[in-house]
């Protein structure tokens, strides 16, 4: 009876109508497709704007930049990143938190180094800040406020600087926005002015359901000034690298720079790559002008290296050192470390693959080629160039495998990094990229234990965003081939030309086609590999395979797999399984993976996650224990506390003392009235089922309830015949029953379905529990599990996460609908030990839908959420 109440908790939450599969697919495709389309458009625009420029001219300008200018650009870059730390300092001050200045500086630098280079600043910098600030004691809500403050400052500064610049500095007449300079400048300037004006309003503003408290005028002014200074210093980096013949004053340059940056940011192309360059060329009137376009492209290339690449490499080294130090110290934050480091290795591998592809698309230095001609046969050079580009494509693919912690991806990446370093030297003495690849291999070598999964690389799912990134790199490599060799007339014979000095274009074409072919072959192999979606109910063979694992698992909850209403997903060696149900787009497991092999259980979490991705669903792990939380943190899931589970320690259980007086009196009274307990083995349950069904039907009618499912068994003869049964008799009359969960390890005993006759005496469930505990104690069991008390233990404190505060509110004031507090108090009289239980869910805005799906799954449909 009491466990029936447990399952009614998940009705809390907004019930939403699930979108159609077509709508979901369109949403998943929209962002990556738009980014790739914008990148292709930008590359095409670059091709048109710089059609008279060749790669040699661009490289020549880069080599001509003086050391003094390069040093000045580096100093401006350092100043810019130093100013960026003020975003976080002011954000922390606005929420009343103080951290050591060196910690804030480190977190700010790392987040901006990655977000500037990768793009998607809100997502990238927000996730990095979340990981680091949580480690420094901030709550989730406080981190969200810091991220919002920094993002707002970032845009306010950019809009203010752009607006003021447009109002004061004329744009070139050839630029499309020149005619709209003044109204556009006024519009952009009005946004930060409105922000400042909002600081004069003392009461929070109402925007729909939201209440927004505006910052003070002083705080808003600091946001705008820091943002404007940040962007001004970024512009200064490129300004000192630009050719002298284009120097019409910093104001003129700044107007074009900020417009190009806004367009690059709006395009959602990572780092504004291609989009920013195209706008800069158009802004300076370099269309078709070889004398202007080549120096501008050279300055932009140097700017990308100094302002984006160097900070990115520095931030990567800092992160690796920081996390490695934490690992050596065996910090409690190791799950964060293991969840973060593989993603960094994946990102660096992706960059390394792109470097090899871009290198294969450009001309080698003539001096180095002259050295190779004297020491290498031409055939070695040709093969090395071809294989280096193929390795570049394979590294792009393997990066996904590293992110998924695949053992095969780890070893292949190590081998290919070393091979790529060798081929880089053989194809053009490119010692720079060979050093990069070798250093990454050295960093990756001792990290083998982080890549523990034995799954096939071909079964790895590639998200739309990941596929878009690979296609974007391949598209950029294609553009580089066309740009580097635009002076070469194409002919069919070009493919078969082999030469040290005149064979650059044929080598680049062959390497590009070979790399694309390698990617297509992998895609084809992945597509023809059958995808097995295990959504059918378990067969008798599945249940037979699961039963030994259930009996050896410490938690008696594993017996819920025997209900037959949940699908079972086994690992390849049949050493562990997860049980799950599907409701809407939510794929919900019941409890932790079941099995004694820890590697198999860990692999099952990944396998279940990938199966959900194949089906476009949301993975949810319901009612998981604290001991296994690292399994879900490693795959990037968020944790919600959903209640506490009551377990009675049997070696110390007794009915002595004043607190047990009521229980003691109840048991003694019913014993005098002729009540007694019988334990029936599973093999003898089937003949009793007709009598048990009469009791069950009477109980359901009396309580006016219906059967639940998923996290609680129903009266199903096939299910009940698989478990032992506890029977309560009054003399020779059967008055109550409960099926038992017993494991062979004697770690834990529990009950699932409990039913009794409506005309039975008061306290019959107390009698059943006490007698079962004493029986389990005599049989040598360590624990008796009373089940979970939903929402128990959640704190309604100001600093607590929003979910905890909401759950505590429902727990305290929801007695009218659900007996949350009464259920906890009932179990508490047995003096149990309470242990928290969690639900692992994916991040994002899908949480209301997930909660609704879980509630529907447990309650047997949405109607069961709101009625018994």
mmCIF file of C-alpha atoms in Angstrom, residues 293-542:
data_model
loop_
_atom_site.group_PDB
_atom_site.id
_atom_site.type_symbol
_atom_site.label_atom_id
_atom_site.label_comp_id
_atom_site.label_asym_id
_atom_site.label_seq_id
_atom_site.Cartn_x
_atom_site.Cartn_y
_atom_site.Cartn_z
ATOM 1 C CA UNK A 293 43.588 41.851 -50.916
ATOM 2 C CA UNK A 294 46.839 39.937 -50.373
ATOM 3 C CA UNK A 295 48.111 42.148 -47.486
ATOM 4 C CA UNK A 296 44.675 42.194 -45.853
ATOM 5 C CA UNK A 297 44.416 38.402 -45.971
ATOM 6 C CA UNK A 298 47.969 38.134 -44.622
ATOM 7 C CA UNK A 299 47.131 40.461 -41.716
ATOM 8 C CA UNK A 300 43.945 38.516 -40.995
ATOM 9 C CA UNK A 301 45.874 35.232 -40.980
ATOM 10 C CA UNK A 302 48.408 36.645 -38.509
ATOM 11 C CA UNK A 303 45.531 38.034 -36.413
ATOM 12 C CA UNK A 304 43.896 34.584 -36.235
ATOM 13 C CA UNK A 305 47.143 33.028 -35.012
ATOM 14 C CA UNK A 306 47.973 35.703 -32.410
ATOM 15 C CA UNK A 307 44.509 36.535 -31.044
ATOM 16 C CA UNK A 308 42.838 33.116 -31.311
ATOM 17 C CA UNK A 309 45.307 30.256 -31.723
ATOM 18 C CA UNK A 310 48.014 31.247 -29.228
ATOM 19 C CA UNK A 311 45.542 31.872 -26.349
ATOM 20 C CA UNK A 312 43.763 28.608 -27.228
ATOM 21 C CA UNK A 313 47.002 26.621 -26.999
ATOM 22 C CA UNK A 314 47.954 28.358 -23.747
ATOM 23 C CA UNK A 315 44.513 27.703 -22.238
ATOM 24 C CA UNK A 316 44.711 24.043 -23.245
ATOM 25 C CA UNK A 317 48.059 23.628 -21.493
ATOM 26 C CA UNK A 318 46.696 25.361 -18.374
ATOM 27 C CA UNK A 319 43.643 23.112 -18.276
ATOM 28 C CA UNK A 320 45.710 19.954 -18.679
ATOM 29 C CA UNK A 321 48.109 21.027 -15.933
ATOM 30 C CA UNK A 322 45.277 22.020 -13.611
ATOM 31 C CA UNK A 323 43.320 18.814 -14.058
ATOM 32 C CA UNK A 324 46.424 16.618 -13.902
ATOM 33 C CA UNK A 325 47.340 18.267 -10.581
ATOM 34 C CA UNK A 326 43.828 17.574 -9.310
ATOM 35 C CA UNK A 327 44.169 13.934 -10.332
ATOM 36 C CA UNK A 328 47.483 13.541 -8.543
ATOM 37 C CA UNK A 329 45.950 14.970 -5.413
ATOM 38 C CA UNK A 330 43.014 12.532 -5.797
ATOM 39 C CA UNK A 331 40.557 15.351 -5.468
ATOM 40 C CA UNK A 332 36.917 14.679 -4.779
ATOM 41 C CA UNK A 333 36.268 16.354 -8.119
ATOM 42 C CA UNK A 334 37.714 13.429 -10.095
ATOM 43 C CA UNK A 335 34.390 12.789 -11.925
ATOM 44 C CA UNK A 336 34.621 16.333 -13.283
ATOM 45 C CA UNK A 337 38.179 15.630 -14.373
ATOM 46 C CA UNK A 338 37.335 12.379 -16.135
ATOM 47 C CA UNK A 339 34.390 14.066 -17.799
ATOM 48 C CA UNK A 340 36.444 17.024 -19.011
ATOM 49 C CA UNK A 341 39.810 15.673 -20.156
ATOM 50 C CA UNK A 342 38.627 13.292 -22.922
ATOM 51 C CA UNK A 343 36.682 16.161 -24.491
ATOM 52 C CA UNK A 344 39.830 18.298 -24.512
ATOM 53 C CA UNK A 345 41.804 15.516 -26.174
ATOM 54 C CA UNK A 346 38.992 15.156 -28.703
ATOM 55 C CA UNK A 347 39.104 18.882 -29.453
ATOM 56 C CA UNK A 348 42.885 18.874 -29.890
ATOM 57 C CA UNK A 349 42.658 15.832 -32.152
ATOM 58 C CA UNK A 350 40.044 17.630 -34.240
ATOM 59 C CA UNK A 351 42.380 20.619 -34.559
ATOM 60 C CA UNK A 352 45.293 18.347 -35.493
ATOM 61 C CA UNK A 353 43.246 16.713 -38.230
ATOM 62 C CA UNK A 354 42.302 20.126 -39.592
ATOM 63 C CA UNK A 355 45.977 21.196 -39.552
ATOM 64 C CA UNK A 356 46.972 18.155 -41.631
ATOM 65 C CA UNK A 357 44.173 18.771 -44.151
ATOM 66 C CA UNK A 358 44.985 22.474 -44.461
ATOM 67 C CA UNK A 359 48.694 21.724 -44.795
ATOM 68 C CA UNK A 360 47.994 19.239 -47.560
ATOM 69 C CA UNK A 361 45.949 21.880 -49.396
ATOM 70 C CA UNK A 362 48.712 24.508 -49.490
ATOM 71 C CA UNK A 363 52.078 24.835 -51.208
ATOM 72 C CA UNK A 364 55.223 23.640 -49.420
ATOM 73 C CA UNK A 365 58.134 26.040 -48.965
ATOM 74 C CA UNK A 366 60.528 25.885 -51.969
ATOM 75 C CA UNK A 367 63.644 25.845 -49.752
ATOM 76 C CA UNK A 368 62.426 22.795 -47.887
ATOM 77 C CA UNK A 369 61.378 21.064 -51.099
ATOM 78 C CA UNK A 370 64.907 21.587 -52.448
ATOM 79 C CA UNK A 371 66.310 19.759 -49.411
ATOM 80 C CA UNK A 372 63.854 16.876 -49.838
ATOM 81 C CA UNK A 373 64.718 16.543 -53.510
ATOM 82 C CA UNK A 374 68.306 15.684 -52.588
ATOM 83 C CA UNK A 375 67.464 13.050 -49.971
ATOM 84 C CA UNK A 376 64.076 11.488 -50.883
ATOM 85 C CA UNK A 377 62.653 9.713 -53.913
ATOM 86 C CA UNK A 378 59.658 11.477 -55.483
ATOM 87 C CA UNK A 379 57.442 8.459 -54.771
ATOM 88 C CA UNK A 380 58.038 8.800 -50.999
ATOM 89 C CA UNK A 381 57.082 12.480 -51.142
ATOM 90 C CA UNK A 382 53.877 11.781 -53.089
ATOM 91 C CA UNK A 383 52.765 8.937 -50.832
ATOM 92 C CA UNK A 384 53.560 10.947 -47.680
ATOM 93 C CA UNK A 385 51.522 13.926 -48.898
ATOM 94 C CA UNK A 386 48.562 11.699 -49.742
ATOM 95 C CA UNK A 387 48.643 9.736 -46.477
ATOM 96 C CA UNK A 388 49.058 12.868 -44.343
ATOM 97 C CA UNK A 389 45.749 14.227 -45.643
ATOM 98 C CA UNK A 390 44.025 10.858 -45.200
ATOM 99 C CA UNK A 391 45.288 10.770 -41.611
ATOM 100 C CA UNK A 392 43.903 14.283 -41.149
ATOM 101 C CA UNK A 393 40.422 13.096 -42.128
ATOM 102 C CA UNK A 394 40.705 10.002 -39.929
ATOM 103 C CA UNK A 395 41.696 12.180 -36.957
ATOM 104 C CA UNK A 396 38.535 14.227 -37.448
ATOM 105 C CA UNK A 397 36.552 11.000 -37.181
ATOM 106 C CA UNK A 398 38.566 9.552 -34.308
ATOM 107 C CA UNK A 399 38.074 12.731 -32.288
ATOM 108 C CA UNK A 400 34.450 11.684 -31.807
ATOM 109 C CA UNK A 401 35.616 8.269 -30.615
ATOM 110 C CA UNK A 402 37.902 9.921 -28.051
ATOM 111 C CA UNK A 403 35.004 11.998 -26.813
ATOM 112 C CA UNK A 404 33.079 8.734 -26.402
ATOM 113 C CA UNK A 405 36.100 7.197 -24.535
ATOM 114 C CA UNK A 406 36.629 4.355 -27.009
ATOM 115 C CA UNK A 407 39.710 2.232 -26.453
ATOM 116 C CA UNK A 408 40.100 1.577 -30.194
ATOM 117 C CA UNK A 409 39.936 5.308 -30.927
ATOM 118 C CA UNK A 410 42.664 5.928 -28.345
ATOM 119 C CA UNK A 411 45.127 3.479 -29.882
ATOM 120 C CA UNK A 412 44.360 4.482 -33.468
ATOM 121 C CA UNK A 413 44.754 8.150 -32.593
ATOM 122 C CA UNK A 414 48.156 7.524 -30.984
ATOM 123 C CA UNK A 415 49.372 5.617 -34.036
ATOM 124 C CA UNK A 416 48.008 8.143 -36.518
ATOM 125 C CA UNK A 417 49.412 11.140 -34.626
ATOM 126 C CA UNK A 418 52.889 9.652 -34.761
ATOM 127 C CA UNK A 419 52.456 8.585 -38.384
ATOM 128 C CA UNK A 420 51.124 12.046 -39.259
ATOM 129 C CA UNK A 421 54.189 13.644 -37.658
ATOM 130 C CA UNK A 422 56.489 11.443 -39.763
ATOM 131 C CA UNK A 423 54.581 12.109 -42.996
ATOM 132 C CA UNK A 424 54.554 15.855 -42.269
ATOM 133 C CA UNK A 425 58.345 15.798 -42.262
ATOM 134 C CA UNK A 426 58.546 13.632 -45.379
ATOM 135 C CA UNK A 427 56.100 15.716 -47.444
ATOM 136 C CA UNK A 428 57.690 19.115 -46.860
ATOM 137 C CA UNK A 429 59.753 19.190 -43.643
ATOM 138 C CA UNK A 430 56.733 20.711 -41.869
ATOM 139 C CA UNK A 431 58.385 20.452 -38.462
ATOM 140 C CA UNK A 432 55.840 22.853 -36.925
ATOM 141 C CA UNK A 433 52.874 20.564 -37.441
ATOM 142 C CA UNK A 434 55.004 17.474 -36.740
ATOM 143 C CA UNK A 435 55.867 18.980 -33.346
ATOM 144 C CA UNK A 436 52.187 19.689 -32.659
ATOM 145 C CA UNK A 437 51.204 16.100 -33.465
ATOM 146 C CA UNK A 438 54.069 14.618 -31.458
ATOM 147 C CA UNK A 439 53.260 16.748 -28.400
ATOM 148 C CA UNK A 440 49.616 15.712 -28.530
ATOM 149 C CA UNK A 441 50.662 12.055 -28.771
ATOM 150 C CA UNK A 442 52.926 12.497 -25.738
ATOM 151 C CA UNK A 443 50.109 14.102 -23.760
ATOM 152 C CA UNK A 444 47.642 11.398 -24.806
ATOM 153 C CA UNK A 445 49.916 8.419 -24.116
ATOM 154 C CA UNK A 446 49.587 8.273 -20.301
ATOM 155 C CA UNK A 447 45.808 8.809 -20.399
ATOM 156 C CA UNK A 448 44.855 5.317 -21.575
ATOM 157 C CA UNK A 449 42.747 4.534 -18.522
ATOM 158 C CA UNK A 450 40.333 7.337 -19.460
ATOM 159 C CA UNK A 451 39.442 5.480 -22.676
ATOM 160 C CA UNK A 452 38.026 2.257 -21.329
ATOM 161 C CA UNK A 453 35.194 1.418 -23.709
ATOM 162 C CA UNK A 454 35.508 -1.615 -25.988
ATOM 163 C CA UNK A 455 32.624 -0.647 -28.291
ATOM 164 C CA UNK A 456 33.084 -0.534 -32.065
ATOM 165 C CA UNK A 457 34.068 2.789 -33.605
ATOM 166 C CA UNK A 458 31.534 2.189 -36.384
ATOM 167 C CA UNK A 459 28.696 2.082 -33.852
ATOM 168 C CA UNK A 460 29.553 5.538 -32.506
ATOM 169 C CA UNK A 461 26.878 8.132 -33.149
ATOM 170 C CA UNK A 462 27.875 11.376 -34.833
ATOM 171 C CA UNK A 463 25.650 14.302 -33.933
ATOM 172 C CA UNK A 464 24.503 16.753 -36.581
ATOM 173 C CA UNK A 465 26.845 19.352 -35.106
ATOM 174 C CA UNK A 466 29.809 16.984 -35.263
ATOM 175 C CA UNK A 467 29.089 16.038 -38.879
ATOM 176 C CA UNK A 468 28.759 19.741 -39.659
ATOM 177 C CA UNK A 469 32.190 20.408 -38.104
ATOM 178 C CA UNK A 470 33.837 17.697 -40.237
ATOM 179 C CA UNK A 471 32.152 19.006 -43.383
ATOM 180 C CA UNK A 472 33.186 22.563 -42.486
ATOM 181 C CA UNK A 473 36.850 21.537 -42.158
ATOM 182 C CA UNK A 474 36.679 19.644 -45.442
ATOM 183 C CA UNK A 475 35.012 22.649 -47.089
ATOM 184 C CA UNK A 476 37.745 24.984 -45.825
ATOM 185 C CA UNK A 477 40.414 22.579 -47.134
ATOM 186 C CA UNK A 478 38.687 22.544 -50.538
ATOM 187 C CA UNK A 479 38.624 26.344 -50.589
ATOM 188 C CA UNK A 480 42.329 26.445 -49.677
ATOM 189 C CA UNK A 481 43.167 24.167 -52.610
ATOM 190 C CA UNK A 482 41.230 26.401 -54.984
ATOM 191 C CA UNK A 483 42.774 29.547 -53.494
ATOM 192 C CA UNK A 484 46.346 28.255 -53.359
ATOM 193 C CA UNK A 485 46.372 26.988 -56.941
ATOM 194 C CA UNK A 486 43.946 29.312 -58.704
ATOM 195 C CA UNK A 487 46.673 30.236 -61.206
ATOM 196 C CA UNK A 488 46.949 26.601 -62.355
ATOM 197 C CA UNK A 489 44.799 25.689 -65.358
ATOM 198 C CA UNK A 490 42.840 22.556 -64.640
ATOM 199 C CA UNK A 491 43.032 19.603 -67.022
ATOM 200 C CA UNK A 492 42.471 15.885 -66.758
ATOM 201 C CA UNK A 493 46.219 15.283 -67.084
ATOM 202 C CA UNK A 494 46.811 17.325 -63.936
ATOM 203 C CA UNK A 495 45.861 14.336 -61.759
ATOM 204 C CA UNK A 496 48.790 12.321 -63.132
ATOM 205 C CA UNK A 497 51.553 14.937 -62.914
ATOM 206 C CA UNK A 498 54.327 14.104 -60.457
ATOM 207 C CA UNK A 499 57.117 16.611 -59.808
ATOM 208 C CA UNK A 500 59.036 18.142 -56.897
ATOM 209 C CA UNK A 501 58.549 21.763 -57.949
ATOM 210 C CA UNK A 502 55.544 21.756 -60.312
ATOM 211 C CA UNK A 503 53.531 19.005 -58.642
ATOM 212 C CA UNK A 504 51.997 21.022 -55.804
ATOM 213 C CA UNK A 505 48.550 21.387 -57.360
ATOM 214 C CA UNK A 506 48.234 17.715 -58.418
ATOM 215 C CA UNK A 507 49.383 16.585 -54.965
ATOM 216 C CA UNK A 508 46.842 18.846 -53.229
ATOM 217 C CA UNK A 509 44.009 17.611 -55.479
ATOM 218 C CA UNK A 510 44.890 13.946 -54.973
ATOM 219 C CA UNK A 511 45.240 14.412 -51.214
ATOM 220 C CA UNK A 512 41.894 16.216 -50.956
ATOM 221 C CA UNK A 513 40.059 13.516 -52.906
ATOM 222 C CA UNK A 514 41.736 10.761 -50.873
ATOM 223 C CA UNK A 515 40.725 12.451 -47.606
ATOM 224 C CA UNK A 516 37.137 12.899 -48.803
ATOM 225 C CA UNK A 517 37.064 9.264 -49.949
ATOM 226 C CA UNK A 518 38.266 8.096 -46.514
ATOM 227 C CA UNK A 519 35.467 10.052 -44.868
ATOM 228 C CA UNK A 520 32.857 8.692 -47.282
ATOM 229 C CA UNK A 521 34.022 5.096 -46.787
ATOM 230 C CA UNK A 522 33.731 5.468 -43.013
ATOM 231 C CA UNK A 523 30.273 7.005 -43.383
ATOM 232 C CA UNK A 524 29.214 4.163 -45.678
ATOM 233 C CA UNK A 525 30.528 1.518 -43.281
ATOM 234 C CA UNK A 526 28.642 3.177 -40.424
ATOM 235 C CA UNK A 527 25.427 3.415 -42.445
ATOM 236 C CA UNK A 528 25.385 -0.222 -43.550
ATOM 237 C CA UNK A 529 26.050 -1.391 -39.995
ATOM 238 C CA UNK A 530 22.644 -2.382 -38.613
ATOM 239 C CA UNK A 531 21.332 -0.289 -35.750
ATOM 240 C CA UNK A 532 19.641 -2.446 -33.143
ATOM 241 C CA UNK A 533 16.990 -0.659 -31.172
ATOM 242 C CA UNK A 534 15.922 -2.848 -28.264
ATOM 243 C CA UNK A 535 12.399 -1.640 -27.578
ATOM 244 C CA UNK A 536 10.520 -4.930 -27.571
ATOM 245 C CA UNK A 537 9.368 -6.524 -24.283
ATOM 246 C CA UNK A 538 11.822 -9.040 -22.834
ATOM 247 C CA UNK A 539 11.451 -12.649 -23.885
ATOM 248 C CA UNK A 540 11.619 -15.567 -21.494
ATOM 249 C CA UNK A 541 15.204 -16.114 -22.657
ATOM 250 C CA UNK A 542 16.055 -12.503 -21.757
#
